[in-house]
mmCIF file of C-alpha atoms in Angstrom:
data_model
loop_
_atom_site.group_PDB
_atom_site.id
_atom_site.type_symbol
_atom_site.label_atom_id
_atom_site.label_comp_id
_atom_site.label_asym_id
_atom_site.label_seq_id
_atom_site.Cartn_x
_atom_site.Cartn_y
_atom_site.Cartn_z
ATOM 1 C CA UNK A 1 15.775 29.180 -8.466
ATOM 2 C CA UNK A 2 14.602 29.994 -12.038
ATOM 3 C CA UNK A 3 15.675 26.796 -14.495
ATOM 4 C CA UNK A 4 16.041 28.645 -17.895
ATOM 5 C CA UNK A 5 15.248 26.201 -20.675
ATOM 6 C CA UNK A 6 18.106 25.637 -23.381
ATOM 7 C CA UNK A 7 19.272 23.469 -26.296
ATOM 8 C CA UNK A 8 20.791 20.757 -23.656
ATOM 9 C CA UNK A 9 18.348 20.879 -21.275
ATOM 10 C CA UNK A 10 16.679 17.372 -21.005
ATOM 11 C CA UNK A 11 13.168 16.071 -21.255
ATOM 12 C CA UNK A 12 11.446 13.658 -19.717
ATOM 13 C CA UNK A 13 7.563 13.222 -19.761
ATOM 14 C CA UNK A 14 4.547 10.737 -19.269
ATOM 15 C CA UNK A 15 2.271 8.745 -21.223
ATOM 16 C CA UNK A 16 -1.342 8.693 -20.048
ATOM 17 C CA UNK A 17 -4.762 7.921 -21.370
ATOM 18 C CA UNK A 18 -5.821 11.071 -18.996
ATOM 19 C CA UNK A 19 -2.565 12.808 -17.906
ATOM 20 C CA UNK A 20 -2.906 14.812 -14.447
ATOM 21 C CA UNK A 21 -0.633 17.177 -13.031
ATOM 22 C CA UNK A 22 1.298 14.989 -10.408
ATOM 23 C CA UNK A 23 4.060 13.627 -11.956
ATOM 24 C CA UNK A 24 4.562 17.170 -13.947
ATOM 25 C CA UNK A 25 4.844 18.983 -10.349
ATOM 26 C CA UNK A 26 6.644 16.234 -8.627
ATOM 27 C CA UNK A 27 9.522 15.611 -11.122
ATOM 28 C CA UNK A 28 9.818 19.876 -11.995
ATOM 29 C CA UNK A 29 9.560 20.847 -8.124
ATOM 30 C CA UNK A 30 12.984 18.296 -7.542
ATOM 31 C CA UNK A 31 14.716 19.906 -10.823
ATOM 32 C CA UNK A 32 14.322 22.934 -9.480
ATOM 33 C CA UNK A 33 15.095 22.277 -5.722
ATOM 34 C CA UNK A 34 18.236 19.932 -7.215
ATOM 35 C CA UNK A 35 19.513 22.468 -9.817
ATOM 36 C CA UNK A 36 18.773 20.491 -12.067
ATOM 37 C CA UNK A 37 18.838 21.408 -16.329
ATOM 38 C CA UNK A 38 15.748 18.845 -17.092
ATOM 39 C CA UNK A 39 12.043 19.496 -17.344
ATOM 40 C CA UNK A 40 9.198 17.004 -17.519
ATOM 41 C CA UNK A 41 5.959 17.005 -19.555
ATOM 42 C CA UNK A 42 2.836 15.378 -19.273
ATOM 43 C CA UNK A 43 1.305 13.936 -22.649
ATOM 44 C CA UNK A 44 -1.518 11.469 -23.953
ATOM 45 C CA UNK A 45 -1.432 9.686 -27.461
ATOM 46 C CA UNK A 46 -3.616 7.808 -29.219
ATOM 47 C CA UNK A 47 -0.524 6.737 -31.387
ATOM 48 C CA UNK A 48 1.821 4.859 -28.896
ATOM 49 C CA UNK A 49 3.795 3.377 -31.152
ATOM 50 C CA UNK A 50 4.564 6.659 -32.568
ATOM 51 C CA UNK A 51 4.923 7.942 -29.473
ATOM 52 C CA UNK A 52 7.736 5.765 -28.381
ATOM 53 C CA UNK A 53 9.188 6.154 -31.541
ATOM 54 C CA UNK A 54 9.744 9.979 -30.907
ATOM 55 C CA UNK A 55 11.085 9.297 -27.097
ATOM 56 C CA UNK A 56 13.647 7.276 -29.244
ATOM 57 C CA UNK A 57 14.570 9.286 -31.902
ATOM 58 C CA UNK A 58 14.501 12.507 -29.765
ATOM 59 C CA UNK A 59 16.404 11.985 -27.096
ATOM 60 C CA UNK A 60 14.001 12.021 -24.428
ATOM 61 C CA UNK A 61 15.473 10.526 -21.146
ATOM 62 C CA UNK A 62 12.703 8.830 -19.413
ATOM 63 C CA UNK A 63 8.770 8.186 -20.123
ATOM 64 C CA UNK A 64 6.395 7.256 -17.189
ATOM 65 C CA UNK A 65 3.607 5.244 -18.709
ATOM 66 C CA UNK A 66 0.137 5.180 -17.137
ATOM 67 C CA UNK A 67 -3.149 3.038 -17.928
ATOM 68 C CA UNK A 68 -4.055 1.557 -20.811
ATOM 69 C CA UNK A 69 -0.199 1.769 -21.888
ATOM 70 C CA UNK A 70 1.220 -0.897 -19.246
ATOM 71 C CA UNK A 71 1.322 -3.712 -21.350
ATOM 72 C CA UNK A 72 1.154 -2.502 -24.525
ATOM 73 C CA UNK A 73 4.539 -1.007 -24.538
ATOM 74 C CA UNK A 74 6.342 -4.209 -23.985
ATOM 75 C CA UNK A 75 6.316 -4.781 -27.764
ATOM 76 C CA UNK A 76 7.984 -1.147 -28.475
ATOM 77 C CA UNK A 77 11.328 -1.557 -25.835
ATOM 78 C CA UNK A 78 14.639 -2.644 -26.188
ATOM 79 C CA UNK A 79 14.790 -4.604 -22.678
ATOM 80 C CA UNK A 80 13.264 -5.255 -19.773
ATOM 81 C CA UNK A 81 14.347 -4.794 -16.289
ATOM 82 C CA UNK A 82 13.132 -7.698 -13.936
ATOM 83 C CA UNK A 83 11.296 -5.617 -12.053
ATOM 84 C CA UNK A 84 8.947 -5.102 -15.189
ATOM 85 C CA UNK A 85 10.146 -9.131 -16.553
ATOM 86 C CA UNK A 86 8.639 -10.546 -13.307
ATOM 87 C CA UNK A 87 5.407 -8.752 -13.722
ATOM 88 C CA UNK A 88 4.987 -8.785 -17.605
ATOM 89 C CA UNK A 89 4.413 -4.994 -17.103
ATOM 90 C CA UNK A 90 5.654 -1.320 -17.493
ATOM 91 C CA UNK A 91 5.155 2.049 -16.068
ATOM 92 C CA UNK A 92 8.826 3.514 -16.611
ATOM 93 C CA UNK A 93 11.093 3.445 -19.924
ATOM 94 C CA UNK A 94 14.773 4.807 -19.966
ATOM 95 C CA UNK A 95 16.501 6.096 -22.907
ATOM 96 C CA UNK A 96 20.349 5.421 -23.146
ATOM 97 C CA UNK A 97 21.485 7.061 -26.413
ATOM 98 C CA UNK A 98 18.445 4.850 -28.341
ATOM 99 C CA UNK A 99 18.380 2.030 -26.059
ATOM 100 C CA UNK A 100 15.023 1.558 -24.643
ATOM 101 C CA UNK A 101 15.135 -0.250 -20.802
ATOM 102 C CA UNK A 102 11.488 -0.742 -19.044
ATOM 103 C CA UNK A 103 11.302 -1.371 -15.453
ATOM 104 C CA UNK A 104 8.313 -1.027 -13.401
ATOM 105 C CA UNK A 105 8.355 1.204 -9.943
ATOM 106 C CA UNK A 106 5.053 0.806 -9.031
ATOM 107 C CA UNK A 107 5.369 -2.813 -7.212
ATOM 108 C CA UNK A 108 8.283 -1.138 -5.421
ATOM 109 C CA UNK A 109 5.383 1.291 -4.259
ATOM 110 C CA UNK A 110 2.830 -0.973 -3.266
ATOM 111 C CA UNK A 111 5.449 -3.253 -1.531
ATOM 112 C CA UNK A 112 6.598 0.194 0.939
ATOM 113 C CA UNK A 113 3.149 1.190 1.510
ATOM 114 C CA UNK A 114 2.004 -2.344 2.787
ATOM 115 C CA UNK A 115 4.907 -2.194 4.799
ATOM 116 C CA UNK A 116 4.703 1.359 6.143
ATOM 117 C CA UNK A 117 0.703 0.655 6.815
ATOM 118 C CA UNK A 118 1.943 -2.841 8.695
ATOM 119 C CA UNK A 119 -1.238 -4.316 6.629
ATOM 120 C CA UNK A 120 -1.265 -7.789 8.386
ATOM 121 C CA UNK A 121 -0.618 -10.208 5.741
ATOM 122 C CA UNK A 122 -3.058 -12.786 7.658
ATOM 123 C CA UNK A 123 -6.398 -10.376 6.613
ATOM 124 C CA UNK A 124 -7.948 -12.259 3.248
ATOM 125 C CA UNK A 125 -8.143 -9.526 0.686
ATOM 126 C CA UNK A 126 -10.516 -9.001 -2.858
ATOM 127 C CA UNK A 127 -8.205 -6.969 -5.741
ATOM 128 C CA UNK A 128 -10.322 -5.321 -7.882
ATOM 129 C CA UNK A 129 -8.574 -5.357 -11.586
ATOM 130 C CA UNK A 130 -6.127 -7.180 -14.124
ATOM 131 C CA UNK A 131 -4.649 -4.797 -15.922
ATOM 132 C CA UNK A 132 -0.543 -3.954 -15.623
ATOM 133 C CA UNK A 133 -1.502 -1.842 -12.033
ATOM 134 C CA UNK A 134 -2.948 -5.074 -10.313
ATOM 135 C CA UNK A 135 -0.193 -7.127 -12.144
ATOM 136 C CA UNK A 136 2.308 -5.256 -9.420
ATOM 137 C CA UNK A 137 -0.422 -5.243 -6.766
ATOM 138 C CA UNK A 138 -0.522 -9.320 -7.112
ATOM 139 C CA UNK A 139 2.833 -10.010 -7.696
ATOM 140 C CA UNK A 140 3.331 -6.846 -4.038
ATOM 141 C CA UNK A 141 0.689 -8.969 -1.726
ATOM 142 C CA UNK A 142 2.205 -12.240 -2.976
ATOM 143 C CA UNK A 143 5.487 -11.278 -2.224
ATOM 144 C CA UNK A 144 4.590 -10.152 1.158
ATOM 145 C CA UNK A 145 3.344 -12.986 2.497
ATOM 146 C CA UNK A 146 -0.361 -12.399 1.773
ATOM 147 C CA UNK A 147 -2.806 -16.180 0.906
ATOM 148 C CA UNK A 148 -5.812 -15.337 1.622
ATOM 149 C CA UNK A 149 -7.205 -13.689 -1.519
ATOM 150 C CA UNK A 150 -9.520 -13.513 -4.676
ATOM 151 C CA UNK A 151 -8.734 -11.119 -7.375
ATOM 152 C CA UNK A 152 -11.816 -10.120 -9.587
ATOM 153 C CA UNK A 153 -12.597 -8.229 -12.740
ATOM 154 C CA UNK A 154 -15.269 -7.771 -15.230
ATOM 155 C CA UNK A 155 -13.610 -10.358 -17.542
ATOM 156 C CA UNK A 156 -13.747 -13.417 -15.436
ATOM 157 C CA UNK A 157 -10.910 -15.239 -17.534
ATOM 158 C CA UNK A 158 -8.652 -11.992 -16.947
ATOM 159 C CA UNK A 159 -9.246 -12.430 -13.017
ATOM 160 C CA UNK A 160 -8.423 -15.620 -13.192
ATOM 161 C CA UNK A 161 -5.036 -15.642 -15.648
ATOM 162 C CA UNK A 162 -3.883 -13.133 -12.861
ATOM 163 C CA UNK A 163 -5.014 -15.012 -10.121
ATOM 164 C CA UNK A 164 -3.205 -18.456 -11.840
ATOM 165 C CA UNK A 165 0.087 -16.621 -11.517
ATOM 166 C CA UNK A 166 0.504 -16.303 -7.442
ATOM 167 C CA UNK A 167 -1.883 -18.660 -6.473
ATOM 168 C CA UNK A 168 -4.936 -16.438 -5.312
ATOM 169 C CA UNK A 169 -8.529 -17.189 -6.261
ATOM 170 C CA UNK A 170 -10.713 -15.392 -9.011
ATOM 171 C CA UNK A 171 -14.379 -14.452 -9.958
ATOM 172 C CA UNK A 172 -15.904 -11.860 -11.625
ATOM 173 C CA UNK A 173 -17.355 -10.240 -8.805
ATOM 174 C CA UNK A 174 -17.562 -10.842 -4.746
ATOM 175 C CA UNK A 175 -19.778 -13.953 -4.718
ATOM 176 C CA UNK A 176 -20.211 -13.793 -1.346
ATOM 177 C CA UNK A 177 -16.693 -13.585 -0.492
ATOM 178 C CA UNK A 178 -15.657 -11.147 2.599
ATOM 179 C CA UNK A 179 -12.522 -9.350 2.559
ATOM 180 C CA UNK A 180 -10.577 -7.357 5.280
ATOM 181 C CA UNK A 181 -8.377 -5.515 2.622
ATOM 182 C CA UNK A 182 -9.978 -3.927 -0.060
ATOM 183 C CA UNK A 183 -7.601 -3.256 -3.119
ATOM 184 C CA UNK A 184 -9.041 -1.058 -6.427
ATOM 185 C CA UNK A 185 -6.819 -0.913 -9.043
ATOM 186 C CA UNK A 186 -9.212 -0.573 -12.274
ATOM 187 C CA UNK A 187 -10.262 3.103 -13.536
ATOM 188 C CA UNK A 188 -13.366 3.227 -11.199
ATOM 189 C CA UNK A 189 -13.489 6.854 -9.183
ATOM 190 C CA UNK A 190 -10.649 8.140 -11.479
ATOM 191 C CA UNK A 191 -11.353 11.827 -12.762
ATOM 192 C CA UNK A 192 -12.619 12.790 -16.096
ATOM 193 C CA UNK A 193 -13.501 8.662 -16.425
ATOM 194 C CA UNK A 194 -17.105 7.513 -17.287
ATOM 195 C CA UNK A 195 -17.115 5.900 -13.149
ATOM 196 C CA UNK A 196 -15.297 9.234 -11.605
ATOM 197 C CA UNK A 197 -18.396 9.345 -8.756
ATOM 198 C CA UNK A 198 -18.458 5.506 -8.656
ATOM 199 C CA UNK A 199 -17.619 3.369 -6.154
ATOM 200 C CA UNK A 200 -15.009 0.217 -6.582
ATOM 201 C CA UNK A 201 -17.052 -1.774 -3.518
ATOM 202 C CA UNK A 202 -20.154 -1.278 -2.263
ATOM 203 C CA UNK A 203 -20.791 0.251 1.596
ATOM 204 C CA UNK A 204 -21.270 -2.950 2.827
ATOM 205 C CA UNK A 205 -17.851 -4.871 1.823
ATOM 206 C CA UNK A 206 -16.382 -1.587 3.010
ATOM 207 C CA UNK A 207 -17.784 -1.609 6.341
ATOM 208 C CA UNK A 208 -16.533 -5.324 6.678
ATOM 209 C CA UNK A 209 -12.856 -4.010 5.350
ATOM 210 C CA UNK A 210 -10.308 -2.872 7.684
ATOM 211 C CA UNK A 211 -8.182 -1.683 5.412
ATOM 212 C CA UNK A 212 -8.904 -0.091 2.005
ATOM 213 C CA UNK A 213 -6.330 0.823 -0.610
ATOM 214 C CA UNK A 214 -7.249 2.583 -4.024
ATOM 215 C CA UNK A 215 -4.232 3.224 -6.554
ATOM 216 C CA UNK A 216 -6.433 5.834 -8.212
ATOM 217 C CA UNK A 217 -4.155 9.069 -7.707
ATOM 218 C CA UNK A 218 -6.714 11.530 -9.453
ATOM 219 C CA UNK A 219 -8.301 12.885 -7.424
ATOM 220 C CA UNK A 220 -6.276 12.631 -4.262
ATOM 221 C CA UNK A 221 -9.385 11.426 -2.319
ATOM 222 C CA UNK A 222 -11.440 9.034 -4.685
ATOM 223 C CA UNK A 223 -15.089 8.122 -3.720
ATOM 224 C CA UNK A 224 -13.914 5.125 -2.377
ATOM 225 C CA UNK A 225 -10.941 7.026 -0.182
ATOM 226 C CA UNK A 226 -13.876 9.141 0.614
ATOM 227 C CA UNK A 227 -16.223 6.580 2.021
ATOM 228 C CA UNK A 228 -13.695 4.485 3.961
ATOM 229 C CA UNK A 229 -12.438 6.997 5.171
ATOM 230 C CA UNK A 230 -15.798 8.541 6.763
ATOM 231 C CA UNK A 231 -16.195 4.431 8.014
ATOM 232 C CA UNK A 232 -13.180 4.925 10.338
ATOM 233 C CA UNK A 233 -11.310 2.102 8.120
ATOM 234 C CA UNK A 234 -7.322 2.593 7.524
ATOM 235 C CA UNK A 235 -6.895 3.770 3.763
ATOM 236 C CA UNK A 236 -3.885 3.778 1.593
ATOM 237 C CA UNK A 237 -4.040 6.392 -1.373
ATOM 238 C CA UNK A 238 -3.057 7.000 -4.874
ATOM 239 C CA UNK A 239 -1.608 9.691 -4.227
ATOM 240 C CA UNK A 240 0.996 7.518 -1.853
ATOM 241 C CA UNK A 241 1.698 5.263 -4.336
ATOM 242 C CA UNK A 242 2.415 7.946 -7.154
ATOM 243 C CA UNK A 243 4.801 9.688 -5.332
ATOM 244 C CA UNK A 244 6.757 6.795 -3.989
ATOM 245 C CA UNK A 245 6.994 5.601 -7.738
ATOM 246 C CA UNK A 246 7.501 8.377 -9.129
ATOM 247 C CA UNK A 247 10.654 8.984 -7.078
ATOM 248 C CA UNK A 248 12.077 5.625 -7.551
ATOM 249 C CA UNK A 249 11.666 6.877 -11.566
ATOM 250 C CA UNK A 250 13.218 10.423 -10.526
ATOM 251 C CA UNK A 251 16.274 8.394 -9.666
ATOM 252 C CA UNK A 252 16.423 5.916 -12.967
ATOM 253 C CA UNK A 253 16.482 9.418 -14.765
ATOM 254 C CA UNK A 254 18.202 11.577 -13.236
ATOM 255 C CA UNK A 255 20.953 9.254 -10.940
ATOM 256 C CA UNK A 256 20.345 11.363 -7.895
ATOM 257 C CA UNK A 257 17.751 10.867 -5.510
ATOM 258 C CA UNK A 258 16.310 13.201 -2.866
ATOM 259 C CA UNK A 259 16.606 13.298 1.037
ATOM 260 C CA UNK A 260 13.350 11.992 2.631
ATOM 261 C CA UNK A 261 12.612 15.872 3.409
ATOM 262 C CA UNK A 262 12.587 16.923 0.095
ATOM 263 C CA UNK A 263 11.109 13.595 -1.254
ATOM 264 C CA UNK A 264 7.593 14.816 1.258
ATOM 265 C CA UNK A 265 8.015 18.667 -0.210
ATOM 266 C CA UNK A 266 7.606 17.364 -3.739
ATOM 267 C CA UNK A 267 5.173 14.736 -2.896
ATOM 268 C CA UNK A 268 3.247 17.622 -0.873
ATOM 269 C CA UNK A 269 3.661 20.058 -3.518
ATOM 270 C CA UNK A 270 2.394 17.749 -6.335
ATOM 271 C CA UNK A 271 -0.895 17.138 -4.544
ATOM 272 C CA UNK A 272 -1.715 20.838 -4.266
#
């Protein structure tokens, strides 16, 4: 069915430092399939202030925000949702006739896939990161039962205010540690970034991984998806995790939510 664009016809969009395509095919492909008089819009700013300003005064029904925007958009809402509260971050704002609500989605993502993978919450684990995607990735592992773990970043005292909060250990790199789950969720082997052909861990602490999970969604198969997955390890994508989001943010907008057959069409179709 052809959606023909109109004066009541309602937006919703994203916030990105580098927007993709996903969310733009995902979210259209269900207003179409759902008859739905919405469309959705992919946009970067280096203004996010002003951005949110405009989602306010426009009207604009919902706003998926992306890296570096996580945090920083805590300041510019109205309320917070626990599931963003608990976390102290956001990738989803709501628009009720000017009031701003955040939530966050992605820790209900990571929580299903660790599930749906049955990732043994015995296996110790390294998480690469501290920004608001390895805020829900912590908070996820924690949650599920999961000890056994170090989180590390560049910024050792960022690794370790994370780590603080559930109880894991930090560094500012591997320091000998070895890990059975491998977790990236920093920018490295995202597309169009300065590290798109770079790997978040080396061969080695792959080969000595079972399981390795990168929340980079562009591209679909990161260097590191790439590599673990030509080791024989089990691999969680990106791509996963953006679509299972991105539906839980489908139904904050919309109120409707789609069967689990549609829900793979759109995911499939959003990865083409």
């Amino acid at each position: 069915m052809t959606r023909h664009l109109n004066k009541d016809t309602t937006l919703c969009m994203s916030l990105a430092a580098r927007p993709s395509n996903f969310g733009t095919r995902f979210h259209n492909y269900l207003y179409d399939a759902m008859d739905l008089d919405y469309l959705y819009k992919a946009f970067t700013t280096s203004d996010l202030a002003g951005a949110i300003a405009g989602v306010r005064a426009l009207g604009v029904r919902g706003c998926a925000i992306s890296m570096p925007f996580k945090e920083q958009v805590i300041a510019l809402v109205d309320e917070l949702d626990a599931s963003a509260a608990a976390i102290n971050s956001v990738n989803t704002v709501v628009n009720s006739e000017g009031h701003l609500k955040a939530y966050n989605t992605d820790y209900i993502a990571i929580a299903t896939l660790l599930r749906q993978y049955q990732v043994d919450n015995q296996l110790s684990f390294i998480l690469r990161g501290s920004g608001g995607m390895a805020k829900a990735v912590a908070c996820a592992l924690k949650d599920a039962g999961f000890r056994h773990g170090k989180i590390i970043d560049r910024k050792p005292e960022n690794a370790e205010r994370l780590a603080q909060l559930y109880g894991f250990e930090s560094g500012s790199e591997f320091e000998g540690s070895v890990a059975r789950l491998l977790i990236n969720a920093t920018p490295i082997g995202m597309a169009g970034g300065a590290e798109a052909s770079s790997l978040a861990f080396s061969l080695e602490d792959i080969k000595r991984a079972d399981v390795v999970f990168d929340v980079v969604a562009l591209p679909e198969t990161t260097p590191l998806i790439n590599s673990a997955r030509e080791l024989g390890k089990t691999v969680i994508t990106g791509a996963e995790v953006f679509a299972i989001q991105a539906v839980e943010q489908f139904a904050l907008y919309t109120g409707k939510r789609p069967d689990e057959a549609l829900f793979r069409d759109a995911a499939a179709f959003s990865r083409q």
